[in-house]
Coordinates of C-alpha atoms in Angstrom, one line a residue:
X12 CA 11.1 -15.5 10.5
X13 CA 11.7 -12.2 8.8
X14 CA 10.5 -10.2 12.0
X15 CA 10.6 -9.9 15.7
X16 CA 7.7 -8.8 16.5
X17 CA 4.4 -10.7 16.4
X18 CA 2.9 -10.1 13.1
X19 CA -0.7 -11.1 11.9
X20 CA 1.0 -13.6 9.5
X21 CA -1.4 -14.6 6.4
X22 CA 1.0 -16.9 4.1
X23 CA 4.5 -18.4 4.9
X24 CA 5.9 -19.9 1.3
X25 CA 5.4 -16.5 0.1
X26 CA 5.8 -14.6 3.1
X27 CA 3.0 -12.0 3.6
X28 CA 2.1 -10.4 7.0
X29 CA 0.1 -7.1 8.7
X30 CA 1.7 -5.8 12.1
X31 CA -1.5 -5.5 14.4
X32 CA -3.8 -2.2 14.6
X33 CA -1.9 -0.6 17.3
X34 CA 1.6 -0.7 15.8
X35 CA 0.3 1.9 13.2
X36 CA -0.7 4.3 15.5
X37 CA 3.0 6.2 15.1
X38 CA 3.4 8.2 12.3
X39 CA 6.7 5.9 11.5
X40 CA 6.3 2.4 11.2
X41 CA 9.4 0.6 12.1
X42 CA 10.9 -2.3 9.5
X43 CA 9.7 -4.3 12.2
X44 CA 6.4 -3.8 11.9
X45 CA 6.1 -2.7 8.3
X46 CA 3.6 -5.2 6.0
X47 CA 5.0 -7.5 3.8
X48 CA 3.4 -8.5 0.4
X49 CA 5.5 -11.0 -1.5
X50 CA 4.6 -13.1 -4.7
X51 CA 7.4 -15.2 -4.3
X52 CA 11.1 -16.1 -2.4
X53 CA 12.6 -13.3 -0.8
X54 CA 15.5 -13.4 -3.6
X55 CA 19.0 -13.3 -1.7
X56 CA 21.4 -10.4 -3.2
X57 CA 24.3 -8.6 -2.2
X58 CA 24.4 -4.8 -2.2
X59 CA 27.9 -5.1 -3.9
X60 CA 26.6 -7.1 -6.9
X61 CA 23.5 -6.0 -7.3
X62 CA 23.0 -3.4 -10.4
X63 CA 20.0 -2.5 -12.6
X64 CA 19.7 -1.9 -16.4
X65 CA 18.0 1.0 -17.4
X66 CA 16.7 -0.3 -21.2
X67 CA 14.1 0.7 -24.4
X68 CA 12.8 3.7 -25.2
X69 CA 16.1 6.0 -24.0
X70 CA 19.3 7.0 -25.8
X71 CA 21.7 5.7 -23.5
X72 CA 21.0 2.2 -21.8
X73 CA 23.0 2.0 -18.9
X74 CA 23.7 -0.6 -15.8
X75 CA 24.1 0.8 -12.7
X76 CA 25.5 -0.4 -9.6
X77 CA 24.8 0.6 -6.2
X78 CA 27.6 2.6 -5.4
X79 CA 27.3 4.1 -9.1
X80 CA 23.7 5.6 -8.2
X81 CA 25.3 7.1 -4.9
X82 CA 28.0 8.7 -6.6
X83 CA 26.3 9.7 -10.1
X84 CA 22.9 11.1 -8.9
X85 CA 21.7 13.5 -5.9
X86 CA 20.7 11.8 -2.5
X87 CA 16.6 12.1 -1.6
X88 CA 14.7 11.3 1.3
X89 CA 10.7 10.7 1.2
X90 CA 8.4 9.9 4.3
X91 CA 5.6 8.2 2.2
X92 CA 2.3 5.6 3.3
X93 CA 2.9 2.4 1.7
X94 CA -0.8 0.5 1.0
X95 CA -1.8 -3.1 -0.5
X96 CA -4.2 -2.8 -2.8
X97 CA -5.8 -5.3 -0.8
X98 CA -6.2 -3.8 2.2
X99 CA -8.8 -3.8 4.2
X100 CA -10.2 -7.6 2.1
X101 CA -11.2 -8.9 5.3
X102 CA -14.2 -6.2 5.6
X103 CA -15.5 -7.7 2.1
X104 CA -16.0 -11.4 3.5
X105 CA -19.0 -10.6 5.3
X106 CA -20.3 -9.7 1.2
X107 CA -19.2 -12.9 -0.3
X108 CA -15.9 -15.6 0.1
X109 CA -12.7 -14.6 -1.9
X110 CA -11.1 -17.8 -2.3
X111 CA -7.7 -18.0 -2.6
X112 CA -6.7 -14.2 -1.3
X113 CA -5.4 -13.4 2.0
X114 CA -8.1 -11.8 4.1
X115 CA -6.1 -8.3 5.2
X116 CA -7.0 -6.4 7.7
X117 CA -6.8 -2.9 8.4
X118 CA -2.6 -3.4 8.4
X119 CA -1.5 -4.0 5.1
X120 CA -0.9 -0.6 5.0
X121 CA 2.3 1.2 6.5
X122 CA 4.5 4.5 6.2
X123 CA 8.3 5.1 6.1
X124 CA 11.1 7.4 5.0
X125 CA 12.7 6.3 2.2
X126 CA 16.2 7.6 0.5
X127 CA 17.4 6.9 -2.2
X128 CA 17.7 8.8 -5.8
X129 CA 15.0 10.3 -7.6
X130 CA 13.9 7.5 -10.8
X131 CA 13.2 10.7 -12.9
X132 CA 17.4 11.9 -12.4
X133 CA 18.0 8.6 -13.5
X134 CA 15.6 8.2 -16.4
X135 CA 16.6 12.1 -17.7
X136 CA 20.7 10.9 -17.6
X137 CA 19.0 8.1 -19.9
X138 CA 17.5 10.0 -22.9
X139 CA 13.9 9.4 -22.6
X140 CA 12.7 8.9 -26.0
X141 CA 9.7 11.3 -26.6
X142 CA 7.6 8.3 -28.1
X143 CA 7.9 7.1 -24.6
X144 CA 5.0 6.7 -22.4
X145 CA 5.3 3.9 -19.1
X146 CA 8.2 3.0 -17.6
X147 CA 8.5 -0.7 -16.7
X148 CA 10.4 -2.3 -13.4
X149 CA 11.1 -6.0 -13.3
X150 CA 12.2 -7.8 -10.4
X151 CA 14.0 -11.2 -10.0
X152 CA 11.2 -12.5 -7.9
X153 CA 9.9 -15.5 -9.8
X154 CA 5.8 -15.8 -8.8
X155 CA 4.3 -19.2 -9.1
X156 CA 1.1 -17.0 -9.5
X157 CA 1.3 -16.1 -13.3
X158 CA 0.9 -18.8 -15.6
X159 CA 3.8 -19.9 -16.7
X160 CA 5.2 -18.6 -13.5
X161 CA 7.2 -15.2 -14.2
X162 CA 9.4 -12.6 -12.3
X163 CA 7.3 -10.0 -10.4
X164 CA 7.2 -6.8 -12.6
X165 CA 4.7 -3.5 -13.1
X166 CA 4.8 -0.2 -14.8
X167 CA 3.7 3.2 -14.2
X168 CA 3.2 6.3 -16.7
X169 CA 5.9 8.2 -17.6
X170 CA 4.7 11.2 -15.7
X171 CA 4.0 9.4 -12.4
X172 CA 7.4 8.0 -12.9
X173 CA 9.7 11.3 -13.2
X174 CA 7.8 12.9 -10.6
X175 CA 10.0 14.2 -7.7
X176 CA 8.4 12.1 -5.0
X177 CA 9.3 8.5 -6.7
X178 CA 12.8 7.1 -5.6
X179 CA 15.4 4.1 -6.7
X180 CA 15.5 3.7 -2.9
X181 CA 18.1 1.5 -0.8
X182 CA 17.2 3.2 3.0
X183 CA 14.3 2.4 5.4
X184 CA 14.0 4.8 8.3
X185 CA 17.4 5.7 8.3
X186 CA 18.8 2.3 8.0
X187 CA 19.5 0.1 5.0
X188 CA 16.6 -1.2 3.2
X189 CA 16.2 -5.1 4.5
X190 CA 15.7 -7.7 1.9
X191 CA 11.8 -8.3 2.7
X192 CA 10.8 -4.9 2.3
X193 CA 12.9 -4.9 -0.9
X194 CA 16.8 -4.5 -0.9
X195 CA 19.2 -3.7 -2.2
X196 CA 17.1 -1.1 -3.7
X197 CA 13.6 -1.1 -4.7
X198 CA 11.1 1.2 -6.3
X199 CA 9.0 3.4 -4.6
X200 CA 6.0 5.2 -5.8
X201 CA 4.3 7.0 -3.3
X202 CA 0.2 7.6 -3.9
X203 CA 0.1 4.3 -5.7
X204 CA -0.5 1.0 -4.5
X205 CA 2.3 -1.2 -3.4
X206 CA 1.9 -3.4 -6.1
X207 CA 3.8 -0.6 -8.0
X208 CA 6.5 0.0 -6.0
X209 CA 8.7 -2.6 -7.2
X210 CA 10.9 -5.0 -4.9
X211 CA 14.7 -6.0 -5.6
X212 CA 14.1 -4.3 -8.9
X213 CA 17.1 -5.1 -11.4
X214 CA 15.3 -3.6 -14.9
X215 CA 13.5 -0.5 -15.8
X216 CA 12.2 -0.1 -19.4
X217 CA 10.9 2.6 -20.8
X218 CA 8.0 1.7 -23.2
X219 CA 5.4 3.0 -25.7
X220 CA 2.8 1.1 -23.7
X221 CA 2.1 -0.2 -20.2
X222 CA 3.9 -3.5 -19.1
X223 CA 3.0 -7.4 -20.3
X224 CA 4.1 -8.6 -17.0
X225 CA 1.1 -10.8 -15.4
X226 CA 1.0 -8.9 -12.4
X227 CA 0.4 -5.9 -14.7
X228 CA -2.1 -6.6 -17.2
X229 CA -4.0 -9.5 -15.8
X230 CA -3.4 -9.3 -12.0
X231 CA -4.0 -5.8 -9.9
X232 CA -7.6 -4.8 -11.8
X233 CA -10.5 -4.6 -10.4
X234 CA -13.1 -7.2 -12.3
X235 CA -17.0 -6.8 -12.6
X236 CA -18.8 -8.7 -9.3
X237 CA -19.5 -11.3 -12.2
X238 CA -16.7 -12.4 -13.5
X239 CA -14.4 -15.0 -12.8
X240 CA -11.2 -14.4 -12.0
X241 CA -9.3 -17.4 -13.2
X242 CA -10.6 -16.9 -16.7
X243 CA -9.7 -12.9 -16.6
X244 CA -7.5 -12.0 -19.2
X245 CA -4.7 -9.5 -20.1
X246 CA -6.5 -6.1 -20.0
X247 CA -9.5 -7.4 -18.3
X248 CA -11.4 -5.0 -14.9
X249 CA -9.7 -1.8 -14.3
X250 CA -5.9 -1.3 -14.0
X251 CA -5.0 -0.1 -10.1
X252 CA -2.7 2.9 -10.1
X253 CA -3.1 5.5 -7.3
X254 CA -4.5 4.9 -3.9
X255 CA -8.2 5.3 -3.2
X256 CA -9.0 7.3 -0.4
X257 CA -8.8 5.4 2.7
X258 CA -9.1 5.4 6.8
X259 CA -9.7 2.6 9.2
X260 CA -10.3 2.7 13.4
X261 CA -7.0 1.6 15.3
X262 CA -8.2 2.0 18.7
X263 CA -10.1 0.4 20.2
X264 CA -9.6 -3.1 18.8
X265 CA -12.4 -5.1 17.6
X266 CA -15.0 -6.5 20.6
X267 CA -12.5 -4.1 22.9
X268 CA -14.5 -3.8 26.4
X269 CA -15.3 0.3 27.1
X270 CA -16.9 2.0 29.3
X271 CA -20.1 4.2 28.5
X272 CA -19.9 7.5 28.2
X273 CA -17.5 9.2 26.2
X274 CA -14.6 6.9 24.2
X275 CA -11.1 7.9 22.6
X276 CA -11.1 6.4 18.8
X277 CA -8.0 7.1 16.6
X278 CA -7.4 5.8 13.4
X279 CA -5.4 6.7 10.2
X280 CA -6.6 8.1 7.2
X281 CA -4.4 8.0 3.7
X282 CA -5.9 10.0 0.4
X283 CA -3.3 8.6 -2.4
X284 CA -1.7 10.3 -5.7
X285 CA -1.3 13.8 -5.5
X286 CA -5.0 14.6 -2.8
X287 CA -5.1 15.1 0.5
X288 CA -7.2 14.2 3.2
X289 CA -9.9 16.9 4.6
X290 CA -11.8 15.8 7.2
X291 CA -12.6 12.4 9.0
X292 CA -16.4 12.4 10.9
X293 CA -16.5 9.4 13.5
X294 CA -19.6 8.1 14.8
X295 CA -20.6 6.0 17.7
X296 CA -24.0 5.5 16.9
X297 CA -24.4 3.5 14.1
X298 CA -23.9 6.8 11.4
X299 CA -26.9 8.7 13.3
X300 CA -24.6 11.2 14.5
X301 CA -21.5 11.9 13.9
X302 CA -18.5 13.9 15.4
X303 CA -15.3 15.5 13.6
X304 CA -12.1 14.0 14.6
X305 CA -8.9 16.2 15.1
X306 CA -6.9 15.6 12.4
X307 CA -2.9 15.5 12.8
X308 CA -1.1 17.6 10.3
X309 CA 0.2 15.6 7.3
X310 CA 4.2 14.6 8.1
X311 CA 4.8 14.8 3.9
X312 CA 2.4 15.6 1.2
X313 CA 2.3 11.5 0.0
X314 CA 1.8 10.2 4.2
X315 CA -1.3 9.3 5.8
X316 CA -2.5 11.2 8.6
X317 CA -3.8 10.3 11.9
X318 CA -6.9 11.0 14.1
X319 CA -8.8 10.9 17.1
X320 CA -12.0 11.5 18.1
X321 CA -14.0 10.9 21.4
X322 CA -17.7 9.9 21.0
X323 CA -20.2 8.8 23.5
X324 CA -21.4 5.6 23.7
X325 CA -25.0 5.3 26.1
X326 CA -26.9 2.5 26.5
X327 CA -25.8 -0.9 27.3
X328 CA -24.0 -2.3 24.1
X329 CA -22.9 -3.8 21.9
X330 CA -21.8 -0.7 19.4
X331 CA -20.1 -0.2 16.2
X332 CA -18.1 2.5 15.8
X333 CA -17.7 4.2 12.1
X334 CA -15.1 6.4 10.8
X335 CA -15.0 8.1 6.8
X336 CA -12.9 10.2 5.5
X337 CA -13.2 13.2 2.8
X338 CA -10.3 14.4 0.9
X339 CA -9.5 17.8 -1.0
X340 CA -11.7 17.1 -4.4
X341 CA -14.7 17.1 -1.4
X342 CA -14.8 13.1 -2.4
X343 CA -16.0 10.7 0.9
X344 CA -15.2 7.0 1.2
X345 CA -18.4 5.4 0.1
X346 CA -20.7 3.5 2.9
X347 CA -21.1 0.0 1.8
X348 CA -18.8 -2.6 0.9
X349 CA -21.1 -4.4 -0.8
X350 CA -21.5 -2.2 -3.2
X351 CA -17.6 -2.3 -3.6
X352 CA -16.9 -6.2 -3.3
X353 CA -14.7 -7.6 -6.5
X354 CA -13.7 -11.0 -6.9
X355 CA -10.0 -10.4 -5.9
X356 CA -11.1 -8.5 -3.0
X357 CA -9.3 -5.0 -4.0
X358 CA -9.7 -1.8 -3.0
X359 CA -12.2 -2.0 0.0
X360 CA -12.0 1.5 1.0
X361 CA -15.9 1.8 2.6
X362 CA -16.2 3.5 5.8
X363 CA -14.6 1.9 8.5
X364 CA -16.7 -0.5 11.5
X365 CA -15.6 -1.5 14.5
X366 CA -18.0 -3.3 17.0
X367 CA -17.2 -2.5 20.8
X368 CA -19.1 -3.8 24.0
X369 CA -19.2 -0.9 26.3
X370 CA -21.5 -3.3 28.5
X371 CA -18.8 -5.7 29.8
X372 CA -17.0 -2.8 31.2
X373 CA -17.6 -2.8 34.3
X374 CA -16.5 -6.6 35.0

């Protein structure tokens, strides 16, 4: 087993686990603890092998070892939120089944500091062709998802991807970057979700237009409630790119016996791409009322933030407690995720519920 500690695991044979709502309540989430999302094996590769080819739409292609990206190009350090574009599916099965996608919970979700060197030194050393537009990562992780079954790969635009923030990044919290989160060195693209931030990648292509891969144009888009998902095609639904606003409850777990009267909640709350988040409002009433939380100060502009709030619970329950979040463009997290449900069960990002029974308390 890739971890220690007890993990929430969803899938084996690919390995993909959630660590459980209280190991997110530090602003660091040790490798320990950290989600996984995989699509296939975890590939095995040795730090003194591996290199990656920088190709297409540049003047000078160029492989690159490991220790020739340390030596040629400036050292960088990011503390970013990592989330699964599925995060948070579990809250859209009450709506309607999503067969064949794992249900995660509020812990597919996860923030670390990250060094490594900045993809836009590397992509500027290139020659980036000014007819360029995406910039494409492929890993050798072969997913028996796509049909025929191809190597994990994604793309972002060429903006997103010279932007200071994104790293070529073999470190995790000071250590070196295990293989299930992604080493030797992976991509990281903080304000977007996971799915861009490349694992083991071993290519990066500059392009005119945004990646073939499977996992690019068919998989990661958000289909119409209607459609079916195994007949979706390449440029089908909407592509995902940054993070949707975001926050979930951490404490107190689901069906977690409190007392009555007043009740610490804490949560996270993560706004994506380049917003931040404003203001989370906690209720303990059903949404009648509601409280605002104290909000800690971001630790980097691309990290979620955390929160607490106390509310009062009367009455003899059982009670659902609710948390949403606003961010800088005054946007909140929409009530309902029915309204939001999608046959692959992406971006559930409605406000937050968690049901507590303050009336077994005193037991």
């Amino acid at each position: 087993m890739w971890h220690k500690r007890e993990m929430v695991v969803h899938e084996s044979d690919p390995y993909n686990a959630e660590p459980p709502r209280n190991r997110l309540l530090a602003p660091l989430t040790d490798a320990d603890s950290f989600y996984v999302r995989n699509h296939g094996p975890v590939p095995e590769l040795s730090p003194d092998t591996w290199s990656v080819a920088v190709t297409g739409l540049v003047s000078e292609p160029v492989t690159l070892s490991l220790g020739q990206l340390q030596a040629r190009f400036a050292q960088h350090t990011v503390l970013a939120t990592m989330q699964c574009a599925g995060n948070r599916r579990s809250g859209f099965l009450p709506v309607r089944d999503i067969p064949g996608e794992d249900p995660w919970g509020p812990g597919a979700t996860s923030t670390a500091r990250w060094t490594g060197v900045r993809l836009g030194d590397v992509l500027r050393a290139a020659g980036v062709h000014d007819a360029a537009r995406h910039v494409e990562f492929a890993a050798p992780e072969v997913s028996q998802l796509a049909d025929p079954p191809q190597p994990y790969g994604g793309s972002v635009p060429l903006g997103k991807a010279l932007a200071d923030e994104v790293l070529l990044a073999w470190g995790m919290n000071g250590a070196p970057l295990p293989p299930v989160h992604g080493g030797p060195v992976r991509v990281v693209v903080p304000g977007y979700v996971g799915a861009r931030s490349v694992k083991w990648v071993r290519r990066i292509t500059v392009r005119a237009d945004p990646s073939e891969n499977y996992f690019q144009a068919t998989a990661y888009r958000v289909l119409a409630p209607e459609e079916d998902p195994d007949a979706a095609g390449p440029g089908d639904g909407i592509s995902l790119g940054p993070v949707a606003l975001n926050c979930d409850i951490l404490s107190p777990e689901p069906d977690e016996r409190v007392g009555t009267g007043p009740v610490l909640v804490r949560g996270y709350a993560h706004a994506g791409d380049d917003r931040r988040v404003a203001r989370v409002d906690v209720s303990g009433d059903g949404g009648r009322t509601w409280c605002r939380a104290d909000l800690d100060a971001a630790p980097s502009p691309w990290a979620w933030q955390h929160w607490r709030a106390t509310v009062e619970l009367a009455g003899p329950g059982p009670h659902t407690l609710l948390a949403r979040a606003w961010d800088s463009t005054g946007a909140c997290q929409p009530e309902s995720a029915a309204a939001l449900w999608n046959p692959k069960g992406y971006v559930n990002n409605s406000w937050a519920r968690v049901p507590v029974n303050p009336a077994a308390a005193a037991d």
